C-alpha cells in the first residue's frame, strides 16, 4: 500500500487558456486527504492528469473538491474527478439556487435587458444564447446533485486537513466565495478569481441578468471584505501566488472608480447606449466580456443620479 505524505503542502497546477493572463490555476493540497481547490477547464483533462502525476496522484486519489465559483475554467474537470473516484464536493450555497434557474426565465430576462440596451438582433440573440448555454454548461460540469456540502457565506467548514472560512466576494461572479485557512502555520487565502495580482477581474456578476444593476456595489462590498482579512499568502485562480492582498484590493478599488469615471466621461462625450460604451471601452480588444461591465457601470451611475437615462421606443439612452 502506498504511504501518502503526512504533511500539508499546496501545489499549484497551471493550465493554458486563451484569455489574459494566459493561464488558469487550481491547487492541490497534499496530505493524507488530498484536496483540490477548483478544477480547471474541460479541455485540460490530459494536462491535469499529468500535473497530478507529477505529485504522485491520479484523479481517483482526490478526496475533496472545493469550488470557489462556477465559471467553466474552475469547474470543468469535476466530472472527470467524480468518474475516477468518490470525492466530497463543496461549493458556494448560492450556486444551488442559480443552477435551478429555469432557462426560459433566464432567456426572457436577458432578452429584455439586451433589447432595452439597444442590441442589434444578431448581438441580442448571441447574448441570449450565451447566457442560457453558460447556465446549462456550468451546471452540467458542477452537477448540483453531486455537491455534498453547500457552503454558506460566513461558514467555517472542515475540508480534509483544512478548516476554512467562507468570505462572500461577489462582483466578478455573484456566488463567489474565497476561503481563508491555515496551512502549516501560514494564513492563506484560497482566492479563486479575486485578489488577482496582475489585474482586476472583469465585472460579470450574473452577466446580463437582472443582477447587473447591483454588480458594482457587490464588487465594492467584496473588496471591503477582502480588505478586512489578515493573510500571509494568496493563492489565486489567475496570476502568480503573492503576499500582498491589501495592495491588490486597493488597486482593484481604484480600478472600479476609474471605470465608473471613464464610463461617465464617455456618456458626456455622446456615447448614449450600452453597446456604444462597451465598444469604446474595448477599443481593439474583444468586447464580449466588457458588455456586462459596461451595462453594470451605466446602471450604477444611473441609480446614483450621476447620469440620467430615458426609454425611447424600448431602448434606454443615457445622458450626462
PDB file of N, CA, C and O in Angstrom, residues 139-202:
ATOM      1  N   UNK A 139     -23.752  24.054 -15.071  1.00  0.00           N
ATOM      2  CA  UNK A 139     -24.460  23.113 -14.194  1.00  0.00           C
ATOM      3  C   UNK A 139     -24.206  21.666 -14.593  1.00  0.00           C
ATOM      4  O   UNK A 139     -24.273  20.765 -13.754  1.00  0.00           O
ATOM      5  N   UNK A 140     -23.888  21.427 -15.861  1.00  0.00           N
ATOM      6  CA  UNK A 140     -23.516  20.077 -16.288  1.00  0.00           C
ATOM      7  C   UNK A 140     -22.160  19.680 -15.715  1.00  0.00           C
ATOM      8  O   UNK A 140     -21.943  18.520 -15.340  1.00  0.00           O
ATOM      9  N   UNK A 141     -21.239  20.643 -15.602  1.00  0.00           N
ATOM     10  CA  UNK A 141     -19.902  20.334 -15.107  1.00  0.00           C
ATOM     11  C   UNK A 141     -19.802  20.391 -13.589  1.00  0.00           C
ATOM     12  O   UNK A 141     -18.856  19.831 -13.017  1.00  0.00           O
ATOM     13  N   UNK A 142     -20.742  21.056 -12.948  1.00  0.00           N
ATOM     14  CA  UNK A 142     -20.842  21.007 -11.484  1.00  0.00           C
ATOM     15  C   UNK A 142     -22.267  20.577 -11.149  1.00  0.00           C
ATOM     16  O   UNK A 142     -23.101  21.387 -10.744  1.00  0.00           O
ATOM     17  N   UNK A 143     -22.587  19.285 -11.320  1.00  0.00           N
ATOM     18  CA  UNK A 143     -23.972  18.837 -11.122  1.00  0.00           C
ATOM     19  C   UNK A 143     -24.405  19.074  -9.672  1.00  0.00           C
ATOM     20  O   UNK A 143     -23.752  18.587  -8.741  1.00  0.00           O
ATOM     21  N   UNK A 144     -25.475  19.832  -9.451  1.00  0.00           N
ATOM     22  CA  UNK A 144     -25.890  20.107  -8.073  1.00  0.00           C
ATOM     23  C   UNK A 144     -26.117  18.850  -7.242  1.00  0.00           C
ATOM     24  O   UNK A 144     -25.838  18.853  -6.034  1.00  0.00           O
ATOM     25  N   UNK A 145     -26.592  17.775  -7.868  1.00  0.00           N
ATOM     26  CA  UNK A 145     -26.845  16.542  -7.108  1.00  0.00           C
ATOM     27  C   UNK A 145     -25.558  15.878  -6.638  1.00  0.00           C
ATOM     28  O   UNK A 145     -25.590  15.012  -5.754  1.00  0.00           O
ATOM     29  N   UNK A 146     -24.414  16.290  -7.206  1.00  0.00           N
ATOM     30  CA  UNK A 146     -23.130  15.720  -6.811  1.00  0.00           C
ATOM     31  C   UNK A 146     -22.427  16.559  -5.742  1.00  0.00           C
ATOM     32  O   UNK A 146     -21.376  16.160  -5.240  1.00  0.00           O
ATOM     33  N   UNK A 147     -22.985  17.736  -5.412  1.00  0.00           N
ATOM     34  CA  UNK A 147     -22.387  18.572  -4.369  1.00  0.00           C
ATOM     35  C   UNK A 147     -22.834  18.035  -3.019  1.00  0.00           C
ATOM     36  O   UNK A 147     -24.030  17.928  -2.742  1.00  0.00           O
ATOM     37  N   UNK A 148     -21.868  17.712  -2.180  1.00  0.00           N
ATOM     38  CA  UNK A 148     -22.165  17.145  -0.858  1.00  0.00           C
ATOM     39  C   UNK A 148     -22.369  18.217   0.202  1.00  0.00           C
ATOM     40  O   UNK A 148     -23.165  18.032   1.130  1.00  0.00           O
ATOM     41  N   UNK A 149     -21.632  19.314   0.090  1.00  0.00           N
ATOM     42  CA  UNK A 149     -21.683  20.373   1.103  1.00  0.00           C
ATOM     43  C   UNK A 149     -21.837  21.715   0.402  1.00  0.00           C
ATOM     44  O   UNK A 149     -20.955  22.133  -0.366  1.00  0.00           O
ATOM     45  N   UNK A 150     -22.974  22.382   0.651  1.00  0.00           N
ATOM     46  CA  UNK A 150     -23.179  23.744   0.151  1.00  0.00           C
ATOM     47  C   UNK A 150     -22.707  24.700   1.235  1.00  0.00           C
ATOM     48  O   UNK A 150     -23.244  24.711   2.343  1.00  0.00           O
ATOM     49  N   UNK A 151     -21.712  25.513   0.928  1.00  0.00           N
ATOM     50  CA  UNK A 151     -21.096  26.387   1.917  1.00  0.00           C
ATOM     51  C   UNK A 151     -21.759  27.760   1.883  1.00  0.00           C
ATOM     52  O   UNK A 151     -21.773  28.426   0.848  1.00  0.00           O
ATOM     53  N   UNK A 152     -22.289  28.172   3.011  1.00  0.00           N
ATOM     54  CA  UNK A 152     -22.898  29.488   3.131  1.00  0.00           C
ATOM     55  C   UNK A 152     -21.823  30.521   3.483  1.00  0.00           C
ATOM     56  O   UNK A 152     -20.862  30.207   4.184  1.00  0.00           O
ATOM     57  N   UNK A 153     -21.972  31.756   3.024  1.00  0.00           N
ATOM     58  CA  UNK A 153     -21.047  32.810   3.450  1.00  0.00           C
ATOM     59  C   UNK A 153     -20.982  32.880   4.971  1.00  0.00           C
ATOM     60  O   UNK A 153     -22.008  32.825   5.654  1.00  0.00           O
ATOM     61  N   UNK A 154     -19.762  32.970   5.483  1.00  0.00           N
ATOM     62  CA  UNK A 154     -19.562  33.033   6.923  1.00  0.00           C
ATOM     63  C   UNK A 154     -19.393  31.690   7.593  1.00  0.00           C
ATOM     64  O   UNK A 154     -19.014  31.628   8.773  1.00  0.00           O
ATOM     65  N   UNK A 155     -19.665  30.604   6.865  1.00  0.00           N
ATOM     66  CA  UNK A 155     -19.488  29.268   7.436  1.00  0.00           C
ATOM     67  C   UNK A 155     -18.021  28.997   7.744  1.00  0.00           C
ATOM     68  O   UNK A 155     -17.112  29.520   7.090  1.00  0.00           O
ATOM     69  N   UNK A 156     -17.796  28.136   8.724  1.00  0.00           N
ATOM     70  CA  UNK A 156     -16.496  27.500   8.932  1.00  0.00           C
ATOM     71  C   UNK A 156     -16.690  26.019   8.653  1.00  0.00           C
ATOM     72  O   UNK A 156     -17.585  25.392   9.229  1.00  0.00           O
ATOM     73  N   UNK A 157     -15.894  25.472   7.756  1.00  0.00           N
ATOM     74  CA  UNK A 157     -16.127  24.123   7.248  1.00  0.00           C
ATOM     75  C   UNK A 157     -14.826  23.339   7.276  1.00  0.00           C
ATOM     76  O   UNK A 157     -13.772  23.849   6.883  1.00  0.00           O
ATOM     77  N   UNK A 158     -14.891  22.100   7.725  1.00  0.00           N
ATOM     78  CA  UNK A 158     -13.743  21.210   7.681  1.00  0.00           C
ATOM     79  C   UNK A 158     -13.696  20.562   6.303  1.00  0.00           C
ATOM     80  O   UNK A 158     -14.646  19.901   5.879  1.00  0.00           O
ATOM     81  N   UNK A 159     -12.589  20.763   5.597  1.00  0.00           N
ATOM     82  CA  UNK A 159     -12.377  20.178   4.278  1.00  0.00           C
ATOM     83  C   UNK A 159     -11.068  19.392   4.351  1.00  0.00           C
ATOM     84  O   UNK A 159      -9.978  19.955   4.200  1.00  0.00           O
ATOM     85  N   UNK A 160     -11.174  18.094   4.626  1.00  0.00           N
ATOM     86  CA  UNK A 160      -9.976  17.282   4.799  1.00  0.00           C
ATOM     87  C   UNK A 160      -9.113  17.845   5.916  1.00  0.00           C
ATOM     88  O   UNK A 160      -9.587  18.030   7.044  1.00  0.00           O
ATOM     89  N   UNK A 161      -7.853  18.202   5.605  1.00  0.00           N
ATOM     90  CA  UNK A 161      -6.962  18.721   6.642  1.00  0.00           C
ATOM     91  C   UNK A 161      -7.178  20.188   6.962  1.00  0.00           C
ATOM     92  O   UNK A 161      -6.546  20.719   7.875  1.00  0.00           O
ATOM     93  N   UNK A 162      -8.058  20.852   6.220  1.00  0.00           N
ATOM     94  CA  UNK A 162      -8.211  22.295   6.338  1.00  0.00           C
ATOM     95  C   UNK A 162      -9.491  22.666   7.063  1.00  0.00           C
ATOM     96  O   UNK A 162     -10.534  22.057   6.852  1.00  0.00           O
ATOM     97  N   UNK A 163      -9.410  23.681   7.887  1.00  0.00           N
ATOM     98  CA  UNK A 163     -10.599  24.332   8.421  1.00  0.00           C
ATOM     99  C   UNK A 163     -10.701  25.683   7.732  1.00  0.00           C
ATOM    100  O   UNK A 163      -9.861  26.556   7.944  1.00  0.00           O
ATOM    101  N   UNK A 164     -11.696  25.832   6.872  1.00  0.00           N
ATOM    102  CA  UNK A 164     -11.768  27.016   6.028  1.00  0.00           C
ATOM    103  C   UNK A 164     -12.887  27.944   6.468  1.00  0.00           C
ATOM    104  O   UNK A 164     -13.930  27.510   6.960  1.00  0.00           O
ATOM    105  N   UNK A 165     -12.667  29.239   6.291  1.00  0.00           N
ATOM    106  CA  UNK A 165     -13.737  30.215   6.366  1.00  0.00           C
ATOM    107  C   UNK A 165     -14.346  30.382   4.987  1.00  0.00           C
ATOM    108  O   UNK A 165     -13.891  29.785   4.005  1.00  0.00           O
ATOM    109  N   UNK A 166     -15.384  31.202   4.898  1.00  0.00           N
ATOM    110  CA  UNK A 166     -16.054  31.432   3.611  1.00  0.00           C
ATOM    111  C   UNK A 166     -16.435  32.907   3.508  1.00  0.00           C
ATOM    112  O   UNK A 166     -17.364  33.359   4.179  1.00  0.00           O
ATOM    113  N   UNK A 167     -15.694  33.640   2.686  1.00  0.00           N
ATOM    114  CA  UNK A 167     -15.929  35.068   2.510  1.00  0.00           C
ATOM    115  C   UNK A 167     -16.635  35.274   1.176  1.00  0.00           C
ATOM    116  O   UNK A 167     -16.114  34.899   0.120  1.00  0.00           O
ATOM    117  N   UNK A 168     -17.828  35.851   1.226  1.00  0.00           N
ATOM    118  CA  UNK A 168     -18.605  36.094   0.008  1.00  0.00           C
ATOM    119  C   UNK A 168     -18.025  37.302  -0.716  1.00  0.00           C
ATOM    120  O   UNK A 168     -17.998  38.412  -0.179  1.00  0.00           O
ATOM    121  N   UNK A 169     -17.549  37.075  -1.943  1.00  0.00           N
ATOM    122  CA  UNK A 169     -16.883  38.131  -2.703  1.00  0.00           C
ATOM    123  C   UNK A 169     -17.512  38.242  -4.097  1.00  0.00           C
ATOM    124  O   UNK A 169     -16.925  37.863  -5.102  1.00  0.00           O
ATOM    125  N   UNK A 170     -18.731  38.763  -4.188  1.00  0.00           N
ATOM    126  CA  UNK A 170     -19.421  38.875  -5.477  1.00  0.00           C
ATOM    127  C   UNK A 170     -18.843  40.005  -6.316  1.00  0.00           C
ATOM    128  O   UNK A 170     -17.948  40.739  -5.888  1.00  0.00           O
ATOM    129  N   UNK A 171     -19.388  40.151  -7.511  1.00  0.00           N
ATOM    130  CA  UNK A 171     -18.950  41.198  -8.418  1.00  0.00           C
ATOM    131  C   UNK A 171     -18.393  40.595  -9.686  1.00  0.00           C
ATOM    132  O   UNK A 171     -18.920  40.818 -10.775  1.00  0.00           O
ATOM    133  N   UNK A 172     -17.337  39.809  -9.565  1.00  0.00           N
ATOM    134  CA  UNK A 172     -16.879  39.038 -10.724  1.00  0.00           C
ATOM    135  C   UNK A 172     -17.872  37.915 -10.994  1.00  0.00           C
ATOM    136  O   UNK A 172     -18.242  37.670 -12.143  1.00  0.00           O
ATOM    137  N   UNK A 173     -18.295  37.229  -9.933  1.00  0.00           N
ATOM    138  CA  UNK A 173     -19.351  36.212 -10.042  1.00  0.00           C
ATOM    139  C   UNK A 173     -20.183  36.288  -8.773  1.00  0.00           C
ATOM    140  O   UNK A 173     -19.652  36.383  -7.678  1.00  0.00           O
ATOM    141  N   UNK A 174     -21.472  36.232  -8.918  1.00  0.00           N
ATOM    142  CA  UNK A 174     -22.378  36.602  -7.826  1.00  0.00           C
ATOM    143  C   UNK A 174     -22.272  35.705  -6.602  1.00  0.00           C
ATOM    144  O   UNK A 174     -22.513  36.156  -5.482  1.00  0.00           O
ATOM    145  N   UNK A 175     -21.924  34.431  -6.788  1.00  0.00           N
ATOM    146  CA  UNK A 175     -21.897  33.485  -5.668  1.00  0.00           C
ATOM    147  C   UNK A 175     -20.484  33.228  -5.143  1.00  0.00           C
ATOM    148  O   UNK A 175     -20.296  32.401  -4.251  1.00  0.00           O
ATOM    149  N   UNK A 176     -19.506  33.897  -5.690  1.00  0.00           N
ATOM    150  CA  UNK A 176     -18.095  33.607  -5.435  1.00  0.00           C
ATOM    151  C   UNK A 176     -17.780  33.634  -3.940  1.00  0.00           C
ATOM    152  O   UNK A 176     -18.111  34.576  -3.228  1.00  0.00           O
ATOM    153  N   UNK A 177     -17.094  32.584  -3.482  1.00  0.00           N
ATOM    154  CA  UNK A 177     -16.534  32.545  -2.141  1.00  0.00           C
ATOM    155  C   UNK A 177     -15.018  32.422  -2.236  1.00  0.00           C
ATOM    156  O   UNK A 177     -14.495  31.679  -3.073  1.00  0.00           O
ATOM    157  N   UNK A 178     -14.308  33.165  -1.393  1.00  0.00           N
ATOM    158  CA  UNK A 178     -12.884  32.952  -1.177  1.00  0.00           C
ATOM    159  C   UNK A 178     -12.724  32.360   0.214  1.00  0.00           C
ATOM    160  O   UNK A 178     -13.492  32.685   1.125  1.00  0.00           O
ATOM    161  N   UNK A 179     -11.693  31.511   0.374  1.00  0.00           N
ATOM    162  CA  UNK A 179     -11.598  30.690   1.574  1.00  0.00           C
ATOM    163  C   UNK A 179     -10.307  30.972   2.341  1.00  0.00           C
ATOM    164  O   UNK A 179      -9.236  30.494   1.956  1.00  0.00           O
ATOM    165  N   UNK A 180     -10.374  31.725   3.439  1.00  0.00           N
ATOM    166  CA  UNK A 180      -9.197  31.847   4.302  1.00  0.00           C
ATOM    167  C   UNK A 180      -9.014  30.580   5.128  1.00  0.00           C
ATOM    168  O   UNK A 180      -9.994  29.981   5.609  1.00  0.00           O
ATOM    169  N   UNK A 181      -7.773  30.167   5.283  1.00  0.00           N
ATOM    170  CA  UNK A 181      -7.478  28.972   6.063  1.00  0.00           C
ATOM    171  C   UNK A 181      -6.036  29.059   6.531  1.00  0.00           C
ATOM    172  O   UNK A 181      -5.354  30.067   6.308  1.00  0.00           O
ATOM    173  N   UNK A 182      -5.573  28.018   7.173  1.00  0.00           N
ATOM    174  CA  UNK A 182      -4.190  27.966   7.643  1.00  0.00           C
ATOM    175  C   UNK A 182      -3.540  26.699   7.117  1.00  0.00           C
ATOM    176  O   UNK A 182      -4.117  25.614   7.183  1.00  0.00           O
ATOM    177  N   UNK A 183      -2.339  26.867   6.570  1.00  0.00           N
ATOM    178  CA  UNK A 183      -1.562  25.730   6.066  1.00  0.00           C
ATOM    179  C   UNK A 183      -0.180  25.799   6.687  1.00  0.00           C
ATOM    180  O   UNK A 183       0.568  26.765   6.451  1.00  0.00           O
ATOM    181  N   UNK A 184       0.144  24.814   7.488  1.00  0.00           N
ATOM    182  CA  UNK A 184       1.458  24.751   8.147  1.00  0.00           C
ATOM    183  C   UNK A 184       1.815  26.059   8.840  1.00  0.00           C
ATOM    184  O   UNK A 184       2.931  26.580   8.704  1.00  0.00           O
ATOM    185  N   UNK A 185       0.857  26.606   9.581  1.00  0.00           N
ATOM    186  CA  UNK A 185       1.097  27.805  10.370  1.00  0.00           C
ATOM    187  C   UNK A 185       1.033  29.096   9.589  1.00  0.00           C
ATOM    188  O   UNK A 185       1.197  30.177  10.169  1.00  0.00           O
ATOM    189  N   UNK A 186       0.778  29.029   8.280  1.00  0.00           N
ATOM    190  CA  UNK A 186       0.694  30.226   7.453  1.00  0.00           C
ATOM    191  C   UNK A 186      -0.766  30.525   7.138  1.00  0.00           C
ATOM    192  O   UNK A 186      -1.515  29.637   6.738  1.00  0.00           O
ATOM    193  N   UNK A 187      -1.158  31.778   7.289  1.00  0.00           N
ATOM    194  CA  UNK A 187      -2.518  32.200   6.971  1.00  0.00           C
ATOM    195  C   UNK A 187      -2.606  32.432   5.463  1.00  0.00           C
ATOM    196  O   UNK A 187      -1.885  33.287   4.932  1.00  0.00           O
ATOM    197  N   UNK A 188      -3.464  31.673   4.808  1.00  0.00           N
ATOM    198  CA  UNK A 188      -3.540  31.752   3.355  1.00  0.00           C
ATOM    199  C   UNK A 188      -4.981  32.017   2.926  1.00  0.00           C
ATOM    200  O   UNK A 188      -5.926  31.789   3.686  1.00  0.00           O
ATOM    201  N   UNK A 189      -5.112  32.501   1.690  1.00  0.00           N
ATOM    202  CA  UNK A 189      -6.429  32.713   1.092  1.00  0.00           C
ATOM    203  C   UNK A 189      -6.492  31.929  -0.204  1.00  0.00           C
ATOM    204  O   UNK A 189      -5.706  32.163  -1.127  1.00  0.00           O
ATOM    205  N   UNK A 190      -7.424  30.972  -0.245  1.00  0.00           N
ATOM    206  CA  UNK A 190      -7.732  30.255  -1.477  1.00  0.00           C
ATOM    207  C   UNK A 190      -8.735  31.137  -2.205  1.00  0.00           C
ATOM    208  O   UNK A 190      -9.923  31.119  -1.930  1.00  0.00           O
ATOM    209  N   UNK A 191      -8.229  31.942  -3.148  1.00  0.00           N
ATOM    210  CA  UNK A 191      -8.929  33.162  -3.553  1.00  0.00           C
ATOM    211  C   UNK A 191      -9.828  33.006  -4.756  1.00  0.00           C
ATOM    212  O   UNK A 191     -10.705  33.841  -4.981  1.00  0.00           O
ATOM    213  N   UNK A 192      -9.639  31.980  -5.598  1.00  0.00           N
ATOM    214  CA  UNK A 192     -10.408  31.920  -6.830  1.00  0.00           C
ATOM    215  C   UNK A 192     -10.060  33.095  -7.730  1.00  0.00           C
ATOM    216  O   UNK A 192      -8.888  33.416  -7.939  1.00  0.00           O
ATOM    217  N   UNK A 193     -11.074  33.775  -8.247  1.00  0.00           N
ATOM    218  CA  UNK A 193     -10.838  34.878  -9.174  1.00  0.00           C
ATOM    219  C   UNK A 193     -10.930  36.244  -8.520  1.00  0.00           C
ATOM    220  O   UNK A 193     -11.254  37.246  -9.175  1.00  0.00           O
ATOM    221  N   UNK A 194     -10.624  36.322  -7.244  1.00  0.00           N
ATOM    222  CA  UNK A 194     -10.478  37.614  -6.575  1.00  0.00           C
ATOM    223  C   UNK A 194      -9.057  37.690  -6.023  1.00  0.00           C
ATOM    224  O   UNK A 194      -8.385  36.679  -5.855  1.00  0.00           O
ATOM    225  N   UNK A 195      -8.612  38.917  -5.754  1.00  0.00           N
ATOM    226  CA  UNK A 195      -7.255  39.086  -5.253  1.00  0.00           C
ATOM    227  C   UNK A 195      -6.195  38.716  -6.272  1.00  0.00           C
ATOM    228  O   UNK A 195      -5.117  38.255  -5.915  1.00  0.00           O
ATOM    229  N   UNK A 196      -6.492  38.935  -7.563  1.00  0.00           N
ATOM    230  CA  UNK A 196      -5.540  38.596  -8.617  1.00  0.00           C
ATOM    231  C   UNK A 196      -4.458  39.664  -8.684  1.00  0.00           C
ATOM    232  O   UNK A 196      -4.753  40.859  -8.728  1.00  0.00           O
ATOM    233  N   UNK A 197      -3.214  39.236  -8.754  1.00  0.00           N
ATOM    234  CA  UNK A 197      -2.103  40.188  -8.760  1.00  0.00           C
ATOM    235  C   UNK A 197      -1.953  40.946 -10.069  1.00  0.00           C
ATOM    236  O   UNK A 197      -1.662  42.154 -10.051  1.00  0.00           O
ATOM    237  N   UNK A 198      -2.173  40.328 -11.256  1.00  0.00           N
ATOM    238  CA  UNK A 198      -1.865  41.092 -12.474  1.00  0.00           C
ATOM    239  C   UNK A 198      -2.915  42.129 -12.866  1.00  0.00           C
ATOM    240  O   UNK A 198      -2.581  43.129 -13.494  1.00  0.00           O
ATOM    241  N   UNK A 199      -4.195  41.913 -12.519  1.00  0.00           N
ATOM    242  CA  UNK A 199      -5.233  42.857 -12.938  1.00  0.00           C
ATOM    243  C   UNK A 199      -6.519  42.586 -12.173  1.00  0.00           C
ATOM    244  O   UNK A 199      -6.684  41.534 -11.563  1.00  0.00           O
ATOM    245  N   UNK A 200      -7.431  43.571 -12.230  1.00  0.00           N
ATOM    246  CA  UNK A 200      -8.755  43.386 -11.638  1.00  0.00           C
ATOM    247  C   UNK A 200      -9.586  42.472 -12.518  1.00  0.00           C
ATOM    248  O   UNK A 200      -9.653  42.671 -13.733  1.00  0.00           O
ATOM    249  N   UNK A 201     -10.284  41.492 -11.939  1.00  0.00           N
ATOM    250  CA  UNK A 201     -11.198  40.684 -12.745  1.00  0.00           C
ATOM    251  C   UNK A 201     -12.367  41.520 -13.244  1.00  0.00           C
ATOM    252  O   UNK A 201     -12.792  42.487 -12.606  1.00  0.00           O
ATOM    253  N   UNK A 202     -12.880  41.138 -14.396  1.00  0.00           N
ATOM    254  CA  UNK A 202     -13.968  41.884 -15.023  1.00  0.00           C
ATOM    255  C   UNK A 202     -15.237  41.757 -14.179  1.00  0.00           C
ATOM    256  O   UNK A 202     -15.457  40.754 -13.500  1.00  0.00           O
TER     257      UNK A 202
END
